[in-house]
PDB file of C-alpha atoms in Angstrom:
ATOM      1  CA  UNK A   1     -77.021 -12.674  36.939  1.00  0.00           C
ATOM      2  CA  UNK A   2     -73.920 -10.941  39.359  1.00  0.00           C
ATOM      3  CA  UNK A   3     -72.702  -9.021  35.700  1.00  0.00           C
ATOM      4  CA  UNK A   4     -76.780  -7.559  35.358  1.00  0.00           C
ATOM      5  CA  UNK A   5     -77.004  -6.931  39.038  1.00  0.00           C
ATOM      6  CA  UNK A   6     -73.638  -5.329  39.690  1.00  0.00           C
ATOM      7  CA  UNK A   7     -73.985  -3.357  36.649  1.00  0.00           C
ATOM      8  CA  UNK A   8     -77.346  -2.137  37.772  1.00  0.00           C
ATOM      9  CA  UNK A   9     -76.164  -1.223  40.599  1.00  0.00           C
ATOM     10  CA  UNK A  10     -73.299   1.000  38.729  1.00  0.00           C
ATOM     11  CA  UNK A  11     -75.883   2.996  36.754  1.00  0.00           C
ATOM     12  CA  UNK A  12     -78.265   4.083  39.036  1.00  0.00           C
ATOM     13  CA  UNK A  13     -74.719   5.214  41.462  1.00  0.00           C
ATOM     14  CA  UNK A  14     -74.005   7.211  38.794  1.00  0.00           C
ATOM     15  CA  UNK A  15     -77.735   8.782  38.007  1.00  0.00           C
ATOM     16  CA  UNK A  16     -77.817   8.702  41.103  1.00  0.00           C
ATOM     17  CA  UNK A  17     -74.925  10.802  41.864  1.00  0.00           C
ATOM     18  CA  UNK A  18     -75.057  12.786  38.773  1.00  0.00           C
ATOM     19  CA  UNK A  19     -78.356  14.550  40.171  1.00  0.00           C
ATOM     20  CA  UNK A  20     -76.792  14.744  43.172  1.00  0.00           C
ATOM     21  CA  UNK A  21     -73.772  16.980  42.083  1.00  0.00           C
ATOM     22  CA  UNK A  22     -76.297  18.871  39.973  1.00  0.00           C
ATOM     23  CA  UNK A  23     -78.480  19.983  43.159  1.00  0.00           C
ATOM     24  CA  UNK A  24     -75.316  20.846  45.173  1.00  0.00           C
ATOM     25  CA  UNK A  25     -73.481  22.579  42.547  1.00  0.00           C
ATOM     26  CA  UNK A  26     -77.059  24.987  42.124  1.00  0.00           C
ATOM     27  CA  UNK A  27     -77.116  25.918  45.505  1.00  0.00           C
ATOM     28  CA  UNK A  28     -73.427  26.844  45.535  1.00  0.00           C
ATOM     29  CA  UNK A  29     -74.146  29.266  42.873  1.00  0.00           C
ATOM     30  CA  UNK A  30     -77.550  30.453  44.862  1.00  0.00           C
ATOM     31  CA  UNK A  31     -74.085  31.628  48.114  1.00  0.00           C
ATOM     32  CA  UNK A  32     -74.239  34.449  48.969  1.00  0.00           C
ATOM     33  CA  UNK A  33     -70.790  36.127  48.365  1.00  0.00           C
ATOM     34  CA  UNK A  34     -70.655  38.677  51.538  1.00  0.00           C
ATOM     35  CA  UNK A  35     -72.641  38.947  54.806  1.00  0.00           C
ATOM     36  CA  UNK A  36     -71.324  40.430  57.984  1.00  0.00           C
ATOM     37  CA  UNK A  37     -71.971  40.469  60.718  1.00  0.00           C
ATOM     38  CA  UNK A  38     -71.197  41.929  64.999  1.00  0.00           C
ATOM     39  CA  UNK A  39     -70.830  40.841  67.920  1.00  0.00           C
ATOM     40  CA  UNK A  40     -73.827  42.248  70.853  1.00  0.00           C
ATOM     41  CA  UNK A  41     -71.506  45.912  71.245  1.00  0.00           C
ATOM     42  CA  UNK A  42     -71.169  46.068  67.768  1.00  0.00           C
ATOM     43  CA  UNK A  43     -68.136  46.844  68.341  1.00  0.00           C
ATOM     44  CA  UNK A  44     -66.678  43.545  66.215  1.00  0.00           C
ATOM     45  CA  UNK A  45     -67.298  43.056  62.780  1.00  0.00           C
ATOM     46  CA  UNK A  46     -66.202  40.090  60.277  1.00  0.00           C
ATOM     47  CA  UNK A  47     -66.892  40.329  56.915  1.00  0.00           C
ATOM     48  CA  UNK A  48     -66.969  36.864  55.243  1.00  0.00           C
ATOM     49  CA  UNK A  49     -65.885  35.194  52.065  1.00  0.00           C
ATOM     50  CA  UNK A  50     -68.195  34.222  49.469  1.00  0.00           C
ATOM     51  CA  UNK A  51     -66.554  30.201  50.067  1.00  0.00           C
ATOM     52  CA  UNK A  52     -67.925  31.573  53.782  1.00  0.00           C
ATOM     53  CA  UNK A  53     -64.361  31.664  55.717  1.00  0.00           C
ATOM     54  CA  UNK A  54     -63.745  35.668  57.460  1.00  0.00           C
ATOM     55  CA  UNK A  55     -62.299  37.739  54.545  1.00  0.00           C
ATOM     56  CA  UNK A  56     -61.713  40.628  57.497  1.00  0.00           C
ATOM     57  CA  UNK A  57     -62.204  41.224  61.444  1.00  0.00           C
ATOM     58  CA  UNK A  58     -62.534  44.864  62.075  1.00  0.00           C
ATOM     59  CA  UNK A  59     -62.492  46.870  65.685  1.00  0.00           C
ATOM     60  CA  UNK A  60     -63.556  49.898  66.879  1.00  0.00           C
ATOM     61  CA  UNK A  61     -61.156  52.525  67.803  1.00  0.00           C
ATOM     62  CA  UNK A  62     -63.055  52.358  71.596  1.00  0.00           C
ATOM     63  CA  UNK A  63     -64.185  48.278  71.724  1.00  0.00           C
ATOM     64  CA  UNK A  64     -62.616  49.047  75.452  1.00  0.00           C
ATOM     65  CA  UNK A  65     -65.324  50.517  76.586  1.00  0.00           C
ATOM     66  CA  UNK A  66     -68.351  47.376  76.162  1.00  0.00           C
ATOM     67  CA  UNK A  67     -66.078  44.712  75.716  1.00  0.00           C
ATOM     68  CA  UNK A  68     -63.174  43.526  78.377  1.00  0.00           C
ATOM     69  CA  UNK A  69     -60.065  42.325  77.648  1.00  0.00           C
ATOM     70  CA  UNK A  70     -61.292  38.611  78.789  1.00  0.00           C
ATOM     71  CA  UNK A  71     -64.578  39.229  76.876  1.00  0.00           C
ATOM     72  CA  UNK A  72     -62.588  39.983  73.621  1.00  0.00           C
ATOM     73  CA  UNK A  73     -61.911  36.516  72.397  1.00  0.00           C
ATOM     74  CA  UNK A  74     -65.292  35.387  72.828  1.00  0.00           C
ATOM     75  CA  UNK A  75     -66.872  39.084  71.039  1.00  0.00           C
ATOM     76  CA  UNK A  76     -64.486  37.891  67.951  1.00  0.00           C
ATOM     77  CA  UNK A  77     -66.474  34.328  67.535  1.00  0.00           C
ATOM     78  CA  UNK A  78     -69.931  36.002  68.163  1.00  0.00           C
ATOM     79  CA  UNK A  79     -69.237  38.655  65.313  1.00  0.00           C
ATOM     80  CA  UNK A  80     -68.621  35.611  63.004  1.00  0.00           C
ATOM     81  CA  UNK A  81     -71.294  33.390  64.084  1.00  0.00           C
ATOM     82  CA  UNK A  82     -73.780  36.645  63.563  1.00  0.00           C
ATOM     83  CA  UNK A  83     -72.295  36.619  60.118  1.00  0.00           C
ATOM     84  CA  UNK A  84     -72.677  32.581  58.948  1.00  0.00           C
ATOM     85  CA  UNK A  85     -76.196  33.385  60.304  1.00  0.00           C
ATOM     86  CA  UNK A  86     -76.444  35.931  57.765  1.00  0.00           C
ATOM     87  CA  UNK A  87     -75.364  34.281  55.195  1.00  0.00           C
ATOM     88  CA  UNK A  88     -77.574  31.243  55.866  1.00  0.00           C
ATOM     89  CA  UNK A  89     -80.225  33.327  56.032  1.00  0.00           C
ATOM     90  CA  UNK A  90     -79.139  34.707  52.194  1.00  0.00           C
ATOM     91  CA  UNK A  91     -78.610  31.224  51.427  1.00  0.00           C
ATOM     92  CA  UNK A  92     -81.623  29.542  52.519  1.00  0.00           C
ATOM     93  CA  UNK A  93     -84.101  32.807  51.092  1.00  0.00           C
ATOM     94  CA  UNK A  94     -81.908  32.329  47.771  1.00  0.00           C
ATOM     95  CA  UNK A  95     -82.345  29.005  47.492  1.00  0.00           C
ATOM     96  CA  UNK A  96     -86.726  29.376  47.830  1.00  0.00           C
ATOM     97  CA  UNK A  97     -87.291  31.330  45.968  1.00  0.00           C
ATOM     98  CA  UNK A  98     -85.315  29.245  42.732  1.00  0.00           C
ATOM     99  CA  UNK A  99     -87.796  26.055  44.199  1.00  0.00           C
ATOM    100  CA  UNK A 100     -84.203  23.860  45.315  1.00  0.00           C
ATOM    101  CA  UNK A 101     -85.726  23.220  47.980  1.00  0.00           C
ATOM    102  CA  UNK A 102     -88.995  20.882  46.283  1.00  0.00           C
ATOM    103  CA  UNK A 103     -85.636  19.326  43.485  1.00  0.00           C
ATOM    104  CA  UNK A 104     -83.934  17.862  47.044  1.00  0.00           C
ATOM    105  CA  UNK A 105     -87.180  16.744  48.491  1.00  0.00           C
ATOM    106  CA  UNK A 106     -87.965  15.295  44.620  1.00  0.00           C
ATOM    107  CA  UNK A 107     -84.125  13.872  45.423  1.00  0.00           C
ATOM    108  CA  UNK A 108     -85.674  11.898  48.675  1.00  0.00           C
ATOM    109  CA  UNK A 109     -88.008  10.226  45.793  1.00  0.00           C
ATOM    110  CA  UNK A 110     -88.586   6.866  45.036  1.00  0.00           C
ATOM    111  CA  UNK A 111     -87.970   7.519  41.606  1.00  0.00           C
ATOM    112  CA  UNK A 112     -84.644   8.873  42.215  1.00  0.00           C
ATOM    113  CA  UNK A 113     -81.882   6.331  42.224  1.00  0.00           C
ATOM    114  CA  UNK A 114     -84.348   3.768  40.330  1.00  0.00           C
ATOM    115  CA  UNK A 115     -83.233   2.205  37.246  1.00  0.00           C
ATOM    116  CA  UNK A 116     -82.961   3.674  33.853  1.00  0.00           C
ATOM    117  CA  UNK A 117     -79.880   3.780  31.617  1.00  0.00           C
ATOM    118  CA  UNK A 118     -77.100   5.979  32.405  1.00  0.00           C
ATOM    119  CA  UNK A 119     -78.455   9.804  30.917  1.00  0.00           C
ATOM    120  CA  UNK A 120     -75.151  10.756  27.884  1.00  0.00           C
ATOM    121  CA  UNK A 121     -74.540  13.111  29.291  1.00  0.00           C
ATOM    122  CA  UNK A 122     -73.477  11.953  32.813  1.00  0.00           C
ATOM    123  CA  UNK A 123     -71.665   9.053  30.770  1.00  0.00           C
ATOM    124  CA  UNK A 124     -67.543   8.713  31.286  1.00  0.00           C
ATOM    125  CA  UNK A 125     -65.462   7.468  28.638  1.00  0.00           C
ATOM    126  CA  UNK A 126     -64.164   4.509  29.441  1.00  0.00           C
ATOM    127  CA  UNK A 127     -60.905   4.190  29.550  1.00  0.00           C
ATOM    128  CA  UNK A 128     -58.481   1.065  27.887  1.00  0.00           C
ATOM    129  CA  UNK A 129     -57.927  -1.557  30.327  1.00  0.00           C
ATOM    130  CA  UNK A 130     -56.940  -5.546  30.204  1.00  0.00           C
ATOM    131  CA  UNK A 131     -60.013  -6.732  32.454  1.00  0.00           C
ATOM    132  CA  UNK A 132     -59.386  -9.731  34.882  1.00  0.00           C
ATOM    133  CA  UNK A 133     -61.733 -12.218  35.723  1.00  0.00           C
ATOM    134  CA  UNK A 134     -65.084 -11.079  36.294  1.00  0.00           C
ATOM    135  CA  UNK A 135     -65.447 -12.763  39.574  1.00  0.00           C
ATOM    136  CA  UNK A 136     -61.596 -10.768  40.962  1.00  0.00           C
ATOM    137  CA  UNK A 137     -63.680  -7.619  39.693  1.00  0.00           C
ATOM    138  CA  UNK A 138     -66.871  -8.367  40.711  1.00  0.00           C
ATOM    139  CA  UNK A 139     -65.134  -9.031  44.601  1.00  0.00           C
ATOM    140  CA  UNK A 140     -63.468  -6.104  44.781  1.00  0.00           C
ATOM    141  CA  UNK A 141     -66.118  -4.104  43.762  1.00  0.00           C
ATOM    142  CA  UNK A 142     -68.219  -5.057  46.823  1.00  0.00           C
ATOM    143  CA  UNK A 143     -65.212  -3.874  48.944  1.00  0.00           C
ATOM    144  CA  UNK A 144     -64.676  -0.282  47.299  1.00  0.00           C
ATOM    145  CA  UNK A 145     -68.744   0.093  48.225  1.00  0.00           C
ATOM    146  CA  UNK A 146     -67.622  -0.683  52.142  1.00  0.00           C
ATOM    147  CA  UNK A 147     -64.854   1.477  51.790  1.00  0.00           C
ATOM    148  CA  UNK A 148     -66.705   4.484  49.850  1.00  0.00           C
ATOM    149  CA  UNK A 149     -69.501   4.028  52.785  1.00  0.00           C
ATOM    150  CA  UNK A 150     -66.550   3.342  56.146  1.00  0.00           C
ATOM    151  CA  UNK A 151     -65.273   6.783  54.534  1.00  0.00           C
ATOM    152  CA  UNK A 152     -68.845   8.135  54.261  1.00  0.00           C
ATOM    153  CA  UNK A 153     -69.287   7.632  58.172  1.00  0.00           C
ATOM    154  CA  UNK A 154     -66.032   8.480  59.194  1.00  0.00           C
ATOM    155  CA  UNK A 155     -66.276  11.227  61.423  1.00  0.00           C
ATOM    156  CA  UNK A 156     -65.089  15.178  59.647  1.00  0.00           C
ATOM    157  CA  UNK A 157     -61.509  17.203  59.955  1.00  0.00           C
ATOM    158  CA  UNK A 158     -62.701  19.331  63.144  1.00  0.00           C
ATOM    159  CA  UNK A 159     -60.508  22.462  61.088  1.00  0.00           C
ATOM    160  CA  UNK A 160     -56.899  24.307  61.755  1.00  0.00           C
ATOM    161  CA  UNK A 161     -56.065  26.792  63.418  1.00  0.00           C
ATOM    162  CA  UNK A 162     -53.136  29.312  63.135  1.00  0.00           C
ATOM    163  CA  UNK A 163     -51.934  32.786  65.525  1.00  0.00           C
ATOM    164  CA  UNK A 164     -50.397  35.865  65.105  1.00  0.00           C
ATOM    165  CA  UNK A 165     -46.531  36.719  65.990  1.00  0.00           C
ATOM    166  CA  UNK A 166     -46.771  36.965  68.873  1.00  0.00           C
ATOM    167  CA  UNK A 167     -48.478  33.837  69.324  1.00  0.00           C
ATOM    168  CA  UNK A 168     -51.533  35.349  71.745  1.00  0.00           C
ATOM    169  CA  UNK A 169     -54.004  35.603  69.551  1.00  0.00           C
ATOM    170  CA  UNK A 170     -55.449  31.912  67.577  1.00  0.00           C
ATOM    171  CA  UNK A 171     -58.535  31.366  65.487  1.00  0.00           C
ATOM    172  CA  UNK A 172     -59.863  27.864  64.143  1.00  0.00           C
ATOM    173  CA  UNK A 173     -61.417  27.973  61.097  1.00  0.00           C
ATOM    174  CA  UNK A 174     -63.216  24.991  59.623  1.00  0.00           C
ATOM    175  CA  UNK A 175     -64.344  24.799  56.001  1.00  0.00           C
ATOM    176  CA  UNK A 176     -66.943  26.137  56.822  1.00  0.00           C
ATOM    177  CA  UNK A 177     -66.207  29.136  59.100  1.00  0.00           C
ATOM    178  CA  UNK A 178     -64.484  30.044  62.062  1.00  0.00           C
ATOM    179  CA  UNK A 179     -65.027  27.861  65.358  1.00  0.00           C
ATOM    180  CA  UNK A 180     -63.293  29.608  67.669  1.00  0.00           C
ATOM    181  CA  UNK A 181     -60.771  32.468  68.886  1.00  0.00           C
ATOM    182  CA  UNK A 182     -58.538  32.428  72.026  1.00  0.00           C
ATOM    183  CA  UNK A 183     -56.117  35.389  72.902  1.00  0.00           C
ATOM    184  CA  UNK A 184     -54.097  36.114  76.070  1.00  0.00           C
ATOM    185  CA  UNK A 185     -56.440  38.818  78.137  1.00  0.00           C
ATOM    186  CA  UNK A 186     -53.431  40.765  79.645  1.00  0.00           C
ATOM    187  CA  UNK A 187     -51.964  40.579  76.324  1.00  0.00           C
ATOM    188  CA  UNK A 188     -54.927  42.079  75.240  1.00  0.00           C
ATOM    189  CA  UNK A 189     -55.542  44.792  77.550  1.00  0.00           C
ATOM    190  CA  UNK A 190     -52.341  46.041  76.024  1.00  0.00           C
ATOM    191  CA  UNK A 191     -53.275  46.642  72.412  1.00  0.00           C
ATOM    192  CA  UNK A 192     -55.249  49.076  70.018  1.00  0.00           C
ATOM    193  CA  UNK A 193     -57.598  48.087  68.370  1.00  0.00           C
ATOM    194  CA  UNK A 194     -55.185  48.587  65.006  1.00  0.00           C
ATOM    195  CA  UNK A 195     -52.494  46.865  66.656  1.00  0.00           C
ATOM    196  CA  UNK A 196     -55.312  43.283  67.299  1.00  0.00           C
ATOM    197  CA  UNK A 197     -56.918  44.237  63.432  1.00  0.00           C
ATOM    198  CA  UNK A 198     -53.191  43.056  62.628  1.00  0.00           C
ATOM    199  CA  UNK A 199     -52.793  40.435  65.017  1.00  0.00           C
ATOM    200  CA  UNK A 200     -56.188  38.915  64.098  1.00  0.00           C
ATOM    201  CA  UNK A 201     -55.312  39.211  60.620  1.00  0.00           C
ATOM    202  CA  UNK A 202     -51.904  37.551  60.993  1.00  0.00           C
ATOM    203  CA  UNK A 203     -53.776  35.007  62.791  1.00  0.00           C
ATOM    204  CA  UNK A 204     -56.728  34.357  60.083  1.00  0.00           C
ATOM    205  CA  UNK A 205     -54.116  34.434  57.044  1.00  0.00           C
ATOM    206  CA  UNK A 206     -52.168  31.323  59.585  1.00  0.00           C
ATOM    207  CA  UNK A 207     -55.222  29.816  59.785  1.00  0.00           C
ATOM    208  CA  UNK A 208     -56.383  29.132  56.431  1.00  0.00           C
ATOM    209  CA  UNK A 209     -52.451  28.052  55.516  1.00  0.00           C
ATOM    210  CA  UNK A 210     -53.333  25.383  58.050  1.00  0.00           C
ATOM    211  CA  UNK A 211     -56.555  24.765  56.915  1.00  0.00           C
ATOM    212  CA  UNK A 212     -56.442  24.807  53.140  1.00  0.00           C
ATOM    213  CA  UNK A 213     -53.024  22.484  53.647  1.00  0.00           C
ATOM    214  CA  UNK A 214     -55.165  19.518  55.483  1.00  0.00           C
ATOM    215  CA  UNK A 215     -57.538  19.690  52.597  1.00  0.00           C
ATOM    216  CA  UNK A 216     -55.109  19.040  50.215  1.00  0.00           C
ATOM    217  CA  UNK A 217     -53.814  16.304  52.150  1.00  0.00           C
ATOM    218  CA  UNK A 218     -54.145  13.041  50.207  1.00  0.00           C
ATOM    219  CA  UNK A 219     -57.366  10.995  50.651  1.00  0.00           C
ATOM    220  CA  UNK A 220     -57.538   7.366  49.893  1.00  0.00           C
ATOM    221  CA  UNK A 221     -59.210   5.923  46.803  1.00  0.00           C
ATOM    222  CA  UNK A 222     -61.874   3.392  46.335  1.00  0.00           C
ATOM    223  CA  UNK A 223     -61.073   2.138  43.214  1.00  0.00           C
ATOM    224  CA  UNK A 224     -64.534   2.562  41.933  1.00  0.00           C
ATOM    225  CA  UNK A 225     -63.635   4.081  38.913  1.00  0.00           C
ATOM    226  CA  UNK A 226     -60.956   1.661  38.134  1.00  0.00           C
ATOM    227  CA  UNK A 227     -62.996  -1.071  38.530  1.00  0.00           C
ATOM    228  CA  UNK A 228     -65.852   0.283  36.558  1.00  0.00           C
ATOM    229  CA  UNK A 229     -63.380   0.161  33.590  1.00  0.00           C
ATOM    230  CA  UNK A 230     -62.388  -2.662  33.622  1.00  0.00           C
ATOM    231  CA  UNK A 231     -67.072  -3.972  34.066  1.00  0.00           C
ATOM    232  CA  UNK A 232     -66.852  -1.900  31.528  1.00  0.00           C
ATOM    233  CA  UNK A 233     -64.476  -3.894  29.053  1.00  0.00           C
ATOM    234  CA  UNK A 234     -65.226  -7.105  30.560  1.00  0.00           C
ATOM    235  CA  UNK A 235     -69.022  -6.567  29.242  1.00  0.00           C
ATOM    236  CA  UNK A 236     -68.305  -4.660  25.756  1.00  0.00           C
ATOM    237  CA  UNK A 237     -66.094  -8.092  24.740  1.00  0.00           C
ATOM    238  CA  UNK A 238     -68.148 -11.521  25.633  1.00  0.00           C
ATOM    239  CA  UNK A 239     -65.904 -13.804  25.563  1.00  0.00           C
ATOM    240  CA  UNK A 240     -63.965 -12.349  28.588  1.00  0.00           C
ATOM    241  CA  UNK A 241     -67.111 -13.508  30.836  1.00  0.00           C
ATOM    242  CA  UNK A 242     -66.570 -16.861  30.219  1.00  0.00           C
ATOM    243  CA  UNK A 243     -62.805 -16.872  31.092  1.00  0.00           C
TER     244      UNK A 243
END
């Protein structure tokens, strides 16, 4: 009985995960390829790429007329936030036109994760393994479920920062966009627009490299794939269930 219940849970999990993956893939396909925003003065402009991260930050030559040295970093963040808001507006509109929200609502319905065999298109070929006794496999499955739940509730990394060559200007990025910018006001006051843009570009490249490094860091494997392979091997050989 425990085997049937366990495999039913796995089938439900696989089906729901496949549907969720399809939903997220569809959402990503509708993501805007480009978005722009400016600060309140209109003199700092941030352009976002397909991933939502800045690809360029432009500063008008006359920036000192309306932006103080102390307020420069804040103007950069304001422009980035405006670009992200515009990107989200365009994205939301595209999803609404595609009917994506209706599909997402159906995912929350009672039929989304109930019963049924996993569709053939979503099945993965099970690797050849020599399974352990069913009791050991079941115990490890429950532990793996606990680890997955803990990982899902763990706080996400806040992001990564990068500075220009002078170390006077720093940009902070999260996986979804710019979250901060700091700059030494006295240093800013001595810079031309061209030099500020060069510094912003250097800090941006450094922050992106740090963010990519953080994303590439190894994460704990729940081990569900291997456990599922063992469970499938047991089901395919009833004699081993009796061991």
